[in-house]
Coordinates of N, CA, C and O in Angstrom, one line a residue:
M1 N -25.4 -56.1 -12.3 CA -24.5 -55.3 -13.0 C -23.9 -54.4 -12.0 O -24.5 -53.7 -11.2
T2 N -22.6 -54.4 -12.0 CA -21.8 -53.6 -11.1 C -21.3 -52.3 -11.8 O -20.6 -52.5 -12.8
T3 N -21.5 -51.2 -11.2 CA -20.9 -50.0 -11.8 C -19.8 -49.6 -10.9 O -19.9 -49.4 -9.7
T4 N -18.7 -49.4 -11.5 CA -17.5 -48.9 -10.7 C -17.2 -47.5 -11.1 O -17.1 -47.1 -12.3
S5 N -17.2 -46.7 -10.1 CA -16.8 -45.3 -10.3 C -15.3 -45.2 -10.4 O -14.6 -45.9 -9.8
P6 N -14.9 -44.3 -11.3 CA -13.4 -44.2 -11.4 C -12.8 -43.7 -10.1 O -13.4 -42.9 -9.4
S7 N -11.7 -44.3 -9.7 CA -11.1 -43.9 -8.4 C -10.6 -42.5 -8.5 O -10.0 -42.1 -9.5
P8 N -10.8 -41.7 -7.5 CA -10.4 -40.3 -7.5 C -8.9 -40.2 -7.6 O -8.2 -41.0 -6.9
R9 N -8.4 -39.3 -8.3 CA -6.9 -39.1 -8.4 C -6.4 -38.6 -7.1 O -6.9 -37.6 -6.6
P10 N -5.4 -39.2 -6.6 CA -4.8 -38.6 -5.3 C -4.3 -37.2 -5.5 O -3.6 -37.0 -6.5
T11 N -4.6 -36.3 -4.6 CA -4.1 -35.0 -4.7 C -2.7 -34.9 -4.0 O -2.5 -35.5 -3.0
N12 N -1.9 -34.1 -4.6 CA -0.6 -33.9 -4.0 C -0.7 -32.8 -2.9 O -1.1 -31.7 -3.2
V13 N -0.3 -33.2 -1.7 CA -0.4 -32.3 -0.6 C 0.5 -31.1 -0.7 O 0.1 -30.0 -0.3
H14 N 1.6 -31.3 -1.3 CA 2.6 -30.2 -1.4 C 2.1 -29.1 -2.4 O 2.2 -28.0 -2.1
V15 N 1.4 -29.6 -3.4 CA 0.9 -28.6 -4.4 C -0.3 -27.9 -3.8 O -0.4 -26.6 -3.9
Q16 N -1.1 -28.5 -3.0 CA -2.2 -27.9 -2.3 C -1.7 -26.9 -1.3 O -2.2 -25.8 -1.2
G17 N -0.6 -27.2 -0.6 CA 0.0 -26.3 0.4 C 0.6 -25.1 -0.3 O 0.4 -23.9 0.2
L18 N 1.2 -25.3 -1.4 CA 1.8 -24.2 -2.2 C 0.7 -23.3 -2.7 O 0.9 -22.0 -2.6
L19 N -0.4 -23.8 -3.2 CA -1.5 -23.0 -3.7 C -2.1 -22.2 -2.5 O -2.5 -21.1 -2.7
G20 N -2.2 -22.8 -1.4 CA -2.7 -22.1 -0.2 C -1.8 -20.9 0.2 O -2.3 -19.9 0.5
V21 N -0.5 -21.2 0.2 CA 0.4 -20.1 0.5 C 0.3 -19.0 -0.5 O 0.3 -17.8 -0.2
L22 N 0.3 -19.3 -1.8 CA 0.2 -18.3 -2.9 C -1.1 -17.5 -2.8 O -1.1 -16.3 -2.9
L23 N -2.2 -18.2 -2.4 CA -3.5 -17.5 -2.3 C -3.5 -16.6 -1.1 O -3.9 -15.4 -1.2
G24 N -2.9 -17.0 0.0 CA -2.7 -16.2 1.2 C -1.9 -14.9 0.9 O -2.2 -13.8 1.3
L25 N -0.8 -15.1 0.2 CA 0.1 -13.9 -0.2 C -0.7 -13.0 -1.1 O -0.5 -11.8 -1.0
A26 N -1.5 -13.5 -2.0 CA -2.2 -12.6 -2.9 C -3.3 -11.8 -2.2 O -3.4 -10.6 -2.4
V27 N -4.0 -12.5 -1.2 CA -4.9 -11.7 -0.4 C -4.2 -10.7 0.4 O -4.7 -9.5 0.5
L28 N -3.1 -11.0 1.0 CA -2.3 -10.0 1.8 C -1.9 -8.8 0.9 O -2.0 -7.7 1.4
A29 N -1.4 -9.1 -0.3 CA -1.0 -8.0 -1.2 C -2.2 -7.1 -1.5 O -2.0 -5.9 -1.5
V30 N -3.3 -7.7 -1.7 CA -4.5 -6.9 -2.1 C -4.9 -6.0 -0.9 O -5.2 -4.8 -1.1
V31 N -4.9 -6.6 0.3 CA -5.3 -5.8 1.5 C -4.3 -4.6 1.7 O -4.7 -3.5 2.0
L32 N -3.0 -4.9 1.6 CA -2.0 -3.9 1.8 C -2.1 -2.8 0.7 O -1.9 -1.6 1.0
L33 N -2.4 -3.2 -0.5 CA -2.6 -2.2 -1.6 C -3.8 -1.3 -1.3 O -3.7 -0.1 -1.5
L34 N -4.9 -1.9 -0.8 CA -6.0 -1.1 -0.5 C -5.8 -0.1 0.6 O -6.2 1.0 0.6
L35 N -5.0 -0.6 1.6 CA -4.7 0.3 2.8 C -3.8 1.4 2.3 O -3.9 2.6 2.7
H36 N -2.8 1.1 1.4 CA -1.9 2.2 0.9 C -2.7 3.2 0.1 O -2.5 4.4 0.2
M37 N -3.7 2.7 -0.7 CA -4.5 3.6 -1.5 C -5.3 4.5 -0.6 O -5.5 5.7 -0.9
R38 N -5.8 4.0 0.5 CA -6.7 4.8 1.4 C -5.8 5.8 2.1 O -6.2 6.9 2.3
R39 N -4.6 5.4 2.5 CA -3.6 6.3 3.1 C -3.3 7.5 2.2 O -3.2 8.6 2.7
D40 N -3.1 7.3 1.0 CA -2.7 8.3 0.0 C -3.8 9.5 0.0 O -3.4 10.6 -0.3
G41 N -5.0 9.2 0.2 CA -6.1 10.2 0.1 C -6.3 10.9 1.4 O -7.1 11.9 1.4
L42 N -5.7 10.5 2.5 CA -6.0 11.1 3.8 C -5.2 12.4 4.0 O -4.1 12.5 3.5
P43 N -5.8 13.4 4.7 CA -5.0 14.6 4.9 C -4.0 14.4 6.0 O -4.1 13.6 6.9
V44 N -2.8 15.0 5.8 CA -1.7 14.9 6.8 C -2.0 15.8 8.0 O -2.4 17.0 7.8
D45 N -1.8 15.3 9.2 CA -2.0 16.2 10.3 C -0.9 17.1 10.5 O 0.2 16.9 10.0
P46 N -1.1 18.2 11.3 CA -0.1 19.3 11.4 C 1.2 18.8 12.0 O 2.3 19.3 11.7
G47 N 1.2 17.8 13.0 CA 2.4 17.3 13.6 C 3.3 16.6 12.6 O 4.5 16.7 12.6
E48 N 2.7 15.9 11.7 CA 3.4 15.2 10.6 C 4.0 16.1 9.7 O 5.2 16.0 9.2
L49 N 3.3 17.2 9.3 CA 3.9 18.2 8.4 C 5.1 18.9 9.1 O 6.1 19.2 8.5
Q50 N 5.0 19.2 10.4 CA 6.1 19.8 11.1 C 7.3 18.9 11.2 O 8.4 19.4 11.0
M51 N 7.1 17.6 11.4 CA 8.2 16.7 11.4 C 8.8 16.6 10.0 O 10.0 16.3 9.8
S52 N 8.0 16.7 8.9 CA 8.5 16.6 7.6 C 9.3 17.8 7.1 O 10.0 17.7 6.1
A53 N 9.1 18.9 7.8 CA 9.8 20.2 7.4 C 11.2 20.2 7.9 O 11.6 20.9 8.8
T54 N 12.1 19.3 7.3 CA 13.5 19.2 7.8 C 14.5 20.0 7.0 O 15.6 20.1 7.4
S55 N 14.1 20.5 5.9 CA 15.0 21.3 5.0 C 14.3 22.5 4.5 O 13.1 22.6 4.5
P56 N 15.1 23.5 4.1 CA 14.4 24.7 3.5 C 13.6 24.4 2.3 O 12.5 25.0 2.1
C57 N 13.9 23.4 1.5 CA 13.1 23.0 0.4 C 11.8 22.5 0.8 O 10.7 22.9 0.3
M58 N 11.8 21.6 1.8 CA 10.5 21.1 2.3 C 9.6 22.2 3.0 O 8.4 22.2 2.8
V59 N 10.2 23.1 3.7 CA 9.5 24.1 4.4 C 8.8 25.0 3.3 O 7.6 25.2 3.4
Q60 N 9.5 25.3 2.3 CA 8.9 26.1 1.2 C 7.8 25.3 0.4 O 6.8 25.9 0.1
A61 N 8.1 24.1 0.1 CA 7.1 23.3 -0.6 C 5.9 23.1 0.2 O 4.7 23.1 -0.3
I62 N 6.0 22.8 1.5 CA 4.8 22.6 2.4 C 4.0 23.9 2.5 O 2.8 23.9 2.4
R63 N 4.7 25.0 2.6 CA 3.9 26.3 2.7 C 3.2 26.6 1.4 O 2.0 27.0 1.4
A64 N 3.8 26.3 0.2 CA 3.2 26.5 -1.1 C 2.0 25.6 -1.2 O 0.9 26.0 -1.7
A65 N 2.1 24.3 -0.8 CA 1.0 23.4 -0.9 C -0.1 23.7 0.0 O -1.3 23.5 -0.3
A66 N 0.2 24.2 1.2 CA -0.8 24.5 2.2 C -1.7 25.7 1.7 O -2.8 25.8 2.0
K67 N -1.1 26.6 0.9 CA -1.8 27.7 0.4 C -2.9 27.2 -0.6 O -3.9 27.8 -0.8
R68 N -2.6 26.1 -1.3 CA -3.5 25.6 -2.3 C -4.7 24.8 -1.6 O -5.7 24.6 -2.2
G69 N -4.5 24.3 -0.4 CA -5.5 23.5 0.3 C -4.9 22.5 1.2 O -3.7 22.6 1.6
T70 N -5.6 21.5 1.5 CA -5.2 20.4 2.4 C -4.2 19.6 1.7 O -4.3 19.2 0.6
I71 N -3.1 19.2 2.5 CA -2.1 18.4 1.9 C -2.4 16.9 2.3 O -2.6 16.6 3.4
T72 N -2.4 16.0 1.3 CA -2.6 14.6 1.5 C -1.3 13.9 1.6 O -0.2 14.4 1.2
Y73 N -1.3 12.6 2.0 CA -0.1 11.9 2.1 C 0.6 11.6 0.8 O 1.8 11.6 0.7
S74 N -0.2 11.5 -0.3 CA 0.4 11.3 -1.6 C 1.1 12.5 -2.0 O 2.2 12.5 -2.6
E75 N 0.5 13.7 -1.7 CA 1.2 14.9 -2.1 C 2.5 15.2 -1.3 O 3.5 15.6 -1.8
L76 N 2.4 14.8 0.0 CA 3.6 14.9 0.9 C 4.7 14.0 0.4 O 5.9 14.4 0.3
D77 N 4.4 12.8 0.0 CA 5.4 11.9 -0.6 C 6.0 12.5 -1.9 O 7.2 12.4 -2.1
R78 N 5.2 13.1 -2.7 CA 5.7 13.7 -3.9 C 6.6 14.9 -3.6 O 7.7 15.1 -4.2
L79 N 6.3 15.7 -2.6 CA 7.1 16.8 -2.1 C 8.5 16.3 -1.6 O 9.5 16.9 -1.9
K80 N 8.4 15.2 -0.9 CA 9.7 14.6 -0.4 C 10.6 14.1 -1.5 O 11.8 14.4 -1.5
R81 N 10.0 13.5 -2.5 CA 10.8 13.1 -3.7 C 11.3 14.3 -4.4 O 12.5 14.3 -4.9
Q82 N 10.5 15.3 -4.5 CA 10.9 16.5 -5.2 C 12.1 17.2 -4.5 O 13.0 17.7 -5.2
C83 N 12.1 17.2 -3.2 CA 13.2 17.8 -2.4 C 14.3 16.9 -2.1 O 15.3 17.3 -1.5
G84 N 14.2 15.6 -2.6 CA 15.3 14.7 -2.4 C 15.4 14.1 -1.0 O 16.5 13.8 -0.6
E85 N 14.3 14.0 -0.3 CA 14.3 13.4 1.0 C 13.7 12.0 1.0 O 13.0 11.6 0.2

């Protein structure tokens, strides 16, 4: 008695390549998102704050935020949007 196993279905190389590219892009997007989230929580160094103080609005906003405590990158981004920079 001979048993024949069903022949495996040939896989399409183009579909496999496309899935590989999509998987790579998804991994890259997750890594970049995690780096961005980490950056948002870090405190801004004094040199960066000095470079960001380009207008009277930013100078005033940075001084007010510094009185409340340490300024993080997410807070600096919010101040820039608020002052239109």
